[in-house]
Amino acid sequence: MSSALWFSLVGAALVAIALYGVFAEHHPLRRLIALNMMASGVFLVLIGLARQLPGRVPDPVPHAMVLTGIVVAVSATAFALALLRRLSRVQQEEG
Amino acid sequence: MSEALVVLMVLLPLLLAGMLLLAPGGWRQRMGLSATLLSVAPLPPLLWSVWHSGVVEVALGGWQPPLGIALRADGLALLLLTLTALIALPLGLHAGPWFRAHATVGGRGGEWFWPLWLFLWSSLNLLFLAADLFNAYVGLELGGLAAVALVALGGGRDALQAALRYLLLALFASMLYLLGVALLYGAGGTLDLALLGGRLESGVASRAALVLITLGLSLKGALVPFHFWLPPAHATAPAPVSALLSALVVKAPLVLLLRIWFELFVPLGFGAAGEVLTLLGVVAILWGSLQALRQQRIKPLVAWSTVAQLGYLFLVFAIATGLAWSATLLHLTAHALAKAALFLAAGNIVLALGDDRLSSLRGASHGMPLTFFTVGLAGVSLMGLPPSGGFVAKWLLLQAALEQGRWLPVVAILAGSLLAAAYLFPLLRHALTGTLKPTGESAGRSLPLRLELPPLLLALLALLLGVLASWPLALLKPAMPVVLS
Amino acid sequence: MSVATLLALSLLAGGLFFFIAGTLGLLRFPDQLCRIHALTKADNVGLGLLSGSLALLSGSWAVALKLLLIWLLVMAAGATVAQLVAASHQAGREGDRD
Amino acid sequence: MISPVLLFDLLLGLSLLWLAWRTLAAHTLFEACVSFIVFGLLMALSWVRLDAPDVALAEAAVGAGLTGVLLLGALERAERARVEAAPGPWWRRGAGLSALLLFLLLAAALITLPPRPPLPLQEALPLAAAEHPVTAVLLDFRAWDTLLESAVLVLAVVAAWSLERSVSPPRPAPVCSEVLRSLVRLLLPFSILSAGYLLWRGGHAPGGAFQAGTVLAAAGILLLLSDLRRPFDLRRGYWPLALLSGLLLFIAVALGTLGYGGTALDYPPGGGAALVLLLELGLTVTIALAFIALFSSGRSRGDE
Amino acid sequence: MNSGLLPLAVLLTSALAGVVIFLLRERQHRLRTGVNLTAALLKLLLVGLLLNGVLQGREYTLRIPFTDGAELLLRADPLALLFLSLSAVLWLITTIYAIGYLEGAPHRSRFFGFFSLCVSATAGVALAGNLLTFLLFFELLTLTTWPLVVHRGTEKALRAGVVYLAYTLGGGTLLLLGTVWLHTLVGSTLFVPGGVTDPGGQISAATWQAIAALLLLGVGVKAALVPLHGWLPRAMVAPAPVSALLHAVAVVKAGAFGVVRILYDVVGIERAVALNIAPLLAMLAAATIIWGSLRALEQQNLKRRLAFSTVSQVSYITLGAAMAGPLALIGGLVHLVHQGLMKITLFFCAGNLAKTLGVHSVGQMRGVGRRMPLTMLAFTLAALGMIGLPPMAGFVSKWYLGLGALEAGHGGWIAVLALSSVLNAAYFLPLLYSVWFRSPLPQEEGEWQPVLQRGGHETALTLLLPTLFVALAALLAGLFAATADSPLAWAELIVRREYFR
């Protein structure tokens, strides 16, 4: 039960919790937070896999994937928030 | 030389999008069309070289996989790249005047349509060419974001609501897909599709990856249980955008799933899981058509028709023969052309009449005979009647299904085309009844030719596909996955 | 156990004590202002002791300097944030928005 | 006897899960956002435990910091948005069940994962354009991914801009206390310095464009919040060019190497390190400006 | 290779004419008529060339690649020529008639455009060399005739259009399924006079019956077999030239032609008899004949009566084919031509009556002979032919059908033929009697339009001459049946050369 595997399992649990969050919640902001958590969960699984390599230095490819993933996740979140802001303003104007 | 063309197919739209962003708003509309034309430039020579000398492999950065990223331009990729270009040109011609006409109606989308569209185009080209799974993930995200932004151009409350729901689900689906890719990397040690084939053996990890990747891509490809985001998004988006979404964007994830399924999972012996997808495809055809029948407005009707037609594309997973594979891709091409024509024509109708209720269509064809003629032609291809491309695809699909004695898909295909006739009829019947409204003047204002010709061109392409079906099929033959041929 | 590590461990214990005190303050104090007070004061001192012990343990001046830098930064940020939170809380209480 | 390190990991993992559950079950949106930020910090800690310093830096700066700022920024508006009806009990039970199934599937897959063939890194690294393996992967082996990722970032900004109907300059910050201004005056030079340090360090140790860009973005956002300088609109003047610089530079390098050596992003021998640094610089500027633009978009007219 | 281009040329003449006419604006009458007539004459010329070419036994085939497994094949064999020549001749005449009939009507460019496309689809159906090509043009026929049925755009026309589409698309789907199934099992659907060769013998009897049922029902919709004939009477709402086209030249004939093709060139007549497909079909045809005539009796509207008479008359062809005897087949094939000539005359007369006098129902036709003698003469000739009295063409085909029934030894079919002749007489003779021997109703009751005098003729020349021409043709086809170049001779040539050597 190496720590890498443990963190991968934590990541898997995070994905599961986030999946529940995405579908059980109804406010878009909460679903967005759940999605971000799901991303973190997936990245945990990814980096957990990197550590299982027998060699001393961890495998850098998952690290690069996670870095790219984080930036992509944050851009998507930013756009989703802008969309939510715009939606609520339009809802307010249209009454 | 052809390696450069492959890379240009993806980079050129990006570069032009960047340049468009630097240009002031007014300029963008004028430069948009020329940017679209320029982006098509690398395609003909690439098509020529792949047609003659087979697959073009590009190892980016000079590093061969498993370290580096590879792009593969095989027959399948070229067919889809050509399809995208064939839709892009008429669509570009239509989008300019359409958004200008809408600028008067209060929308300001024209300025932002072009850069977003070029980003989307670049992501589509990338998805068709990608041989690296993580690279495909980034392509899916790029495409997803651009598509949602284009839907949100609609500006209205329901357009934004549909866009937000589409975005949340697209992100969720990408996460599932990435998780599947992570597991594959964990088991196979590489992200390259071709290399993974040899390194995986059928364990729990690859089975889990199968489930996750299929779930993720089916959700993005709007297979029936996950289709609820599509009708509102495609119906509320501006017409050129709905045409893009229904014709190309919703198909790219499916093409990726086809590649992964037949190059990776079937060799591992997971082919049996295809029965579930085919069953869902059958349900999609029937459920989508029935819902389309119930719609009272034009664009939701056409959007639900997309849900139904997507069902055809999932039938191949259980049949799993070379014939079914090429039939599915031919159907994808025929549907893309016909649906793009239909959505643009629907956009014209709504623009001229001012409202998109079916009941207000009476006598509308007087002002715009060409648009309703396009609806007729596109309808012919969607119903799969000769001489359209839809008919050839239906013919091959039926043949593939009958070869294995699978009666459920056969009945679904036939019922689907009859139902298509049923739900397209309300649109068609007004195409020919030229009787004027009781008030004597024609229902809507007549449309300029610039708006009516592009959809007609697309509809004619759909019919031409029927006559020249042997070309795309020849292009597809060498690209057929090994397990199928 | 050389004298340096012994000293480091004692500093560490002191730091730990202050952190626990700060957290207890956070949980026990009734009013928001007191809680901010407890947090910033106790945690800053705790962090100072902690970074001192780590500097000793690491044994290289570069790391020690960086730790000092970290401590100063956290103190500056902590003070500003505490002031902002208190200000908005104050504004909040007057406007009875709470 | 469980070694203390493993115990710490165990505790960290469990607290992560507990915090995730608390975030989802939070009563108010504000509470959810704050607990998400704390979650981000704990994630950064777990990255350190997993020997991924680059990711820890990025997570702390981007995942927790920036996302948290964006969430809090949109909080006001989000609370007012009218939301569809809450999903029914059956829907929630279904979601719960599928979550459980997914977890079991994943856990089984992870536990029975066969050892995979290692990547041919040892031979390739010395030839790469950067010593630090992660930077080498990011900007040499898989530079194509990074190019497209910067495209995603620029696209997010363009998409956010396309939403706004009227173009008006961002409005001054609500609360501007003198203390904040003094802190910002202190922090600004320091953050630019550390961003430069992180950028330079990326070549041979954890660091690089992402982290440097985010630190710059944080400085920019502080500048916006503290109203030290009249708010600048990134849609005007040279700002769009600066924003796009990273992407355009990357494409230029790709096309350049394409012309020069025949394969895109294949750095000429010897010139690799310089090109990578150039790309990193461009990326940093793009990332910083993109995050600032994303923060300030939508806050333009009287948002509250 | 040039021998392959001739069938394509036949197809393209009317197709290109259609496209050109679509592009013409509404007010370019002369140009449109010019294009129409030149195309019709050119097509007639080409068909003539084909005719004597096939007579000398030359081969005309054209292969177009469809998919790698299947190809489109156009082949001019004698059976194709029979139907092709009928449609070419009648297309010319109906065009002239339509030009006169639609004087001043709206949307004529659209009408004549679809009109020509429909005829090129019919030519395609005739020239199809395999089941796939046949299916392709069969469905095209539906697409091109639907706009003609709903041409008037009234609510009634649209409802008729819906029914028409429902039936024909349904039939098309059955035909498609049968074709694909056969293609999958045998690999090719080439028309082979003894039936598709089934080398491996994998097709079991039950499968053959299922495929034959699918194909025959698919084609049966257009051949108006009993349960599937619902669309025909409702399609009467279309203008007269369309009804003439639908019933005499294109749609219904394509259906009957399809039945013959499938029975003889796909299933093969021995296999059809062995698996008792043919007897079943014959019974269905007989039922249709009787049912059609009975329904015709009770129709008061003239065009609906003619429609039901078509339902029964077309089933003669099906009956002839299904009796599986050489003489019966000759009777059936020659009836294809004769019925075409006679029925088109009747519709032209109905059109003249409706156009000039506004007469629609049978009751109004009392004493109309005095008012429009020539039209009514043609009407009488055609009606007598329908009943099967010599010397009209109708007699010849019924005669051969009777001989065929005797040859096959089925007493029942002779009874059916006799009964149907009696029924025909029952619904035509009273009509003729009231036309010639009853005095016309007084002005206000009879609501005859004021006499439309056109330079002394009873109606416009463009309406009158075509009617007389086809009536004459029907008479001559009957009189000179025994000569070398009559439809009967051609039918005998087909049967002797292709099916019963």
PDB file of N, CA and C in Angstrom, chain E residues 288-328:
ATOM      1  N   THR E 288     -58.310  -7.619 -57.055  1.00  0.00           N
ATOM      2  CA  THR E 288     -58.236  -6.180 -57.377  1.00  0.00           C
ATOM      3  C   THR E 288     -59.123  -5.863 -58.574  1.00  0.00           C
ATOM      4  N   ILE E 289     -59.062  -6.734 -59.582  1.00  0.00           N
ATOM      5  CA  ILE E 289     -59.859  -6.466 -60.793  1.00  0.00           C
ATOM      6  C   ILE E 289     -61.328  -6.321 -60.404  1.00  0.00           C
ATOM      7  N   ILE E 290     -61.811  -7.296 -59.636  1.00  0.00           N
ATOM      8  CA  ILE E 290     -63.253  -7.272 -59.296  1.00  0.00           C
ATOM      9  C   ILE E 290     -63.548  -6.065 -58.398  1.00  0.00           C
ATOM     10  N   TRP E 291     -62.714  -5.915 -57.366  1.00  0.00           N
ATOM     11  CA  TRP E 291     -62.948  -4.858 -56.382  1.00  0.00           C
ATOM     12  C   TRP E 291     -62.933  -3.490 -57.085  1.00  0.00           C
ATOM     13  N   GLY E 292     -61.940  -3.288 -57.981  1.00  0.00           N
ATOM     14  CA  GLY E 292     -61.828  -1.994 -58.677  1.00  0.00           C
ATOM     15  C   GLY E 292     -63.092  -1.707 -59.484  1.00  0.00           C
ATOM     16  N   SER E 293     -63.532  -2.728 -60.203  1.00  0.00           N
ATOM     17  CA  SER E 293     -64.717  -2.484 -61.053  1.00  0.00           C
ATOM     18  C   SER E 293     -65.932  -2.197 -60.192  1.00  0.00           C
ATOM     19  N   LEU E 294     -66.076  -2.959 -59.083  1.00  0.00           N
ATOM     20  CA  LEU E 294     -67.263  -2.726 -58.220  1.00  0.00           C
ATOM     21  C   LEU E 294     -67.245  -1.291 -57.701  1.00  0.00           C
ATOM     22  N   ARG E 295     -66.066  -0.855 -57.172  1.00  0.00           N
ATOM     23  CA  ARG E 295     -66.012   0.514 -56.617  1.00  0.00           C
ATOM     24  C   ARG E 295     -66.283   1.533 -57.725  1.00  0.00           C
ATOM     25  N   ALA E 296     -65.816   1.228 -58.956  1.00  0.00           N
ATOM     26  CA  ALA E 296     -66.008   2.214 -60.043  1.00  0.00           C
ATOM     27  C   ALA E 296     -67.504   2.440 -60.278  1.00  0.00           C
ATOM     28  N   LEU E 297     -68.257   1.348 -60.103  1.00  0.00           N
ATOM     29  CA  LEU E 297     -69.713   1.429 -60.360  1.00  0.00           C
ATOM     30  C   LEU E 297     -70.339   2.549 -59.552  1.00  0.00           C
ATOM     31  N   GLU E 298     -69.920   2.642 -58.270  1.00  0.00           N
ATOM     32  CA  GLU E 298     -70.709   3.541 -57.407  1.00  0.00           C
ATOM     33  C   GLU E 298     -70.150   4.965 -57.420  1.00  0.00           C
ATOM     34  N   GLN E 299     -69.106   5.242 -58.250  1.00  0.00           N
ATOM     35  CA  GLN E 299     -68.542   6.604 -58.207  1.00  0.00           C
ATOM     36  C   GLN E 299     -69.377   7.535 -59.078  1.00  0.00           C
ATOM     37  N   GLN E 300     -69.706   8.666 -58.544  1.00  0.00           N
ATOM     38  CA  GLN E 300     -70.443   9.674 -59.324  1.00  0.00           C
ATOM     39  C   GLN E 300     -69.499  10.630 -60.026  1.00  0.00           C
ATOM     40  N   ASN E 301     -68.330  10.887 -59.388  1.00  0.00           N
ATOM     41  CA  ASN E 301     -67.364  11.783 -60.042  1.00  0.00           C
ATOM     42  C   ASN E 301     -66.672  11.018 -61.163  1.00  0.00           C
ATOM     43  N   LEU E 302     -66.606  11.624 -62.328  1.00  0.00           N
ATOM     44  CA  LEU E 302     -66.086  10.929 -63.523  1.00  0.00           C
ATOM     45  C   LEU E 302     -64.633  10.490 -63.303  1.00  0.00           C
ATOM     46  N   LYS E 303     -63.809  11.435 -62.784  1.00  0.00           N
ATOM     47  CA  LYS E 303     -62.382  11.091 -62.672  1.00  0.00           C
ATOM     48  C   LYS E 303     -62.180   9.986 -61.636  1.00  0.00           C
ATOM     49  N   ARG E 304     -62.954  10.003 -60.546  1.00  0.00           N
ATOM     50  CA  ARG E 304     -62.801   8.922 -59.551  1.00  0.00           C
ATOM     51  C   ARG E 304     -63.218   7.595 -60.156  1.00  0.00           C
ATOM     52  N   ARG E 305     -64.279   7.630 -61.004  1.00  0.00           N
ATOM     53  CA  ARG E 305     -64.692   6.366 -61.649  1.00  0.00           C
ATOM     54  C   ARG E 305     -63.561   5.846 -62.537  1.00  0.00           C
ATOM     55  N   LEU E 306     -62.957   6.753 -63.287  1.00  0.00           N
ATOM     56  CA  LEU E 306     -61.843   6.322 -64.151  1.00  0.00           C
ATOM     57  C   LEU E 306     -60.690   5.810 -63.286  1.00  0.00           C
ATOM     58  N   ALA E 307     -60.473   6.433 -62.138  1.00  0.00           N
ATOM     59  CA  ALA E 307     -59.360   6.006 -61.259  1.00  0.00           C
ATOM     60  C   ALA E 307     -59.570   4.558 -60.830  1.00  0.00           C
ATOM     61  N   PHE E 308     -60.812   4.277 -60.369  1.00  0.00           N
ATOM     62  CA  PHE E 308     -61.060   2.887 -59.916  1.00  0.00           C
ATOM     63  C   PHE E 308     -60.986   1.934 -61.098  1.00  0.00           C
ATOM     64  N   SER E 309     -61.385   2.426 -62.267  1.00  0.00           N
ATOM     65  CA  SER E 309     -61.269   1.533 -63.442  1.00  0.00           C
ATOM     66  C   SER E 309     -59.794   1.240 -63.711  1.00  0.00           C
ATOM     67  N   THR E 310     -58.944   2.247 -63.485  1.00  0.00           N
ATOM     68  CA  THR E 310     -57.493   1.990 -63.672  1.00  0.00           C
ATOM     69  C   THR E 310     -57.028   0.924 -62.679  1.00  0.00           C
ATOM     70  N   VAL E 311     -57.494   1.060 -61.406  1.00  0.00           N
ATOM     71  CA  VAL E 311     -57.072   0.076 -60.381  1.00  0.00           C
ATOM     72  C   VAL E 311     -57.332  -1.334 -60.898  1.00  0.00           C
ATOM     73  N   SER E 312     -58.531  -1.505 -61.482  1.00  0.00           N
ATOM     74  CA  SER E 312     -58.828  -2.883 -61.916  1.00  0.00           C
ATOM     75  C   SER E 312     -58.069  -3.201 -63.195  1.00  0.00           C
ATOM     76  N   GLN E 313     -57.977  -2.250 -64.136  1.00  0.00           N
ATOM     77  CA  GLN E 313     -57.348  -2.552 -65.437  1.00  0.00           C
ATOM     78  C   GLN E 313     -55.865  -2.924 -65.276  1.00  0.00           C
ATOM     79  N   VAL E 314     -55.174  -2.198 -64.367  1.00  0.00           N
ATOM     80  CA  VAL E 314     -53.730  -2.479 -64.233  1.00  0.00           C
ATOM     81  C   VAL E 314     -53.530  -3.897 -63.727  1.00  0.00           C
ATOM     82  N   SER E 315     -54.491  -4.357 -62.931  1.00  0.00           N
ATOM     83  CA  SER E 315     -54.303  -5.707 -62.396  1.00  0.00           C
ATOM     84  C   SER E 315     -54.422  -6.769 -63.489  1.00  0.00           C
ATOM     85  N   TYR E 316     -54.947  -6.372 -64.659  1.00  0.00           N
ATOM     86  CA  TYR E 316     -54.904  -7.341 -65.775  1.00  0.00           C
ATOM     87  C   TYR E 316     -53.444  -7.698 -66.065  1.00  0.00           C
ATOM     88  N   ILE E 317     -52.628  -6.629 -66.045  1.00  0.00           N
ATOM     89  CA  ILE E 317     -51.212  -6.883 -66.407  1.00  0.00           C
ATOM     90  C   ILE E 317     -50.609  -7.834 -65.373  1.00  0.00           C
ATOM     91  N   THR E 318     -50.918  -7.487 -64.067  1.00  0.00           N
ATOM     92  CA  THR E 318     -50.352  -8.343 -63.000  1.00  0.00           C
ATOM     93  C   THR E 318     -50.872  -9.772 -63.154  1.00  0.00           C
ATOM     94  N   LEU E 319     -52.160  -9.871 -63.474  1.00  0.00           N
ATOM     95  CA  LEU E 319     -52.757 -11.212 -63.613  1.00  0.00           C
ATOM     96  C   LEU E 319     -52.070 -11.960 -64.745  1.00  0.00           C
ATOM     97  N   GLY E 320     -51.908 -11.244 -65.884  1.00  0.00           N
ATOM     98  CA  GLY E 320     -51.259 -11.874 -67.043  1.00  0.00           C
ATOM     99  C   GLY E 320     -49.876 -12.408 -66.655  1.00  0.00           C
ATOM    100  N   ALA E 321     -49.143 -11.562 -65.952  1.00  0.00           N
ATOM    101  CA  ALA E 321     -47.768 -11.993 -65.581  1.00  0.00           C
ATOM    102  C   ALA E 321     -47.833 -13.176 -64.625  1.00  0.00           C
ATOM    103  N   ALA E 322     -48.797 -13.094 -63.662  1.00  0.00           N
ATOM    104  CA  ALA E 322     -48.800 -14.110 -62.590  1.00  0.00           C
ATOM    105  C   ALA E 322     -49.306 -15.445 -63.103  1.00  0.00           C
ATOM    106  N   MET E 323     -49.990 -15.479 -64.253  1.00  0.00           N
ATOM    107  CA  MET E 323     -50.521 -16.767 -64.749  1.00  0.00           C
ATOM    108  C   MET E 323     -49.403 -17.613 -65.342  1.00  0.00           C
ATOM    109  N   ALA E 324     -48.247 -17.073 -65.487  1.00  0.00           N
ATOM    110  CA  ALA E 324     -47.039 -17.830 -65.816  1.00  0.00           C
ATOM    111  C   ALA E 324     -47.170 -18.615 -67.101  1.00  0.00           C
ATOM    112  N   GLY E 325     -47.980 -18.122 -68.072  1.00  0.00           N
ATOM    113  CA  GLY E 325     -48.032 -18.805 -69.374  1.00  0.00           C
ATOM    114  C   GLY E 325     -47.579 -17.826 -70.443  1.00  0.00           C
ATOM    115  N   PRO E 326     -46.989 -18.308 -71.522  1.00  0.00           N
ATOM    116  CA  PRO E 326     -46.513 -17.372 -72.557  1.00  0.00           C
ATOM    117  C   PRO E 326     -47.636 -16.504 -73.103  1.00  0.00           C
ATOM    118  N   LEU E 327     -48.755 -17.115 -73.414  1.00  0.00           N
ATOM    119  CA  LEU E 327     -49.864 -16.320 -73.993  1.00  0.00           C
ATOM    120  C   LEU E 327     -50.369 -15.295 -72.989  1.00  0.00           C
ATOM    121  N   ALA E 328     -50.497 -15.743 -71.737  1.00  0.00           N
ATOM    122  CA  ALA E 328     -50.999 -14.803 -70.721  1.00  0.00           C
ATOM    123  C   ALA E 328     -50.035 -13.630 -70.585  1.00  0.00           C
TER     124      ALA E 328
END
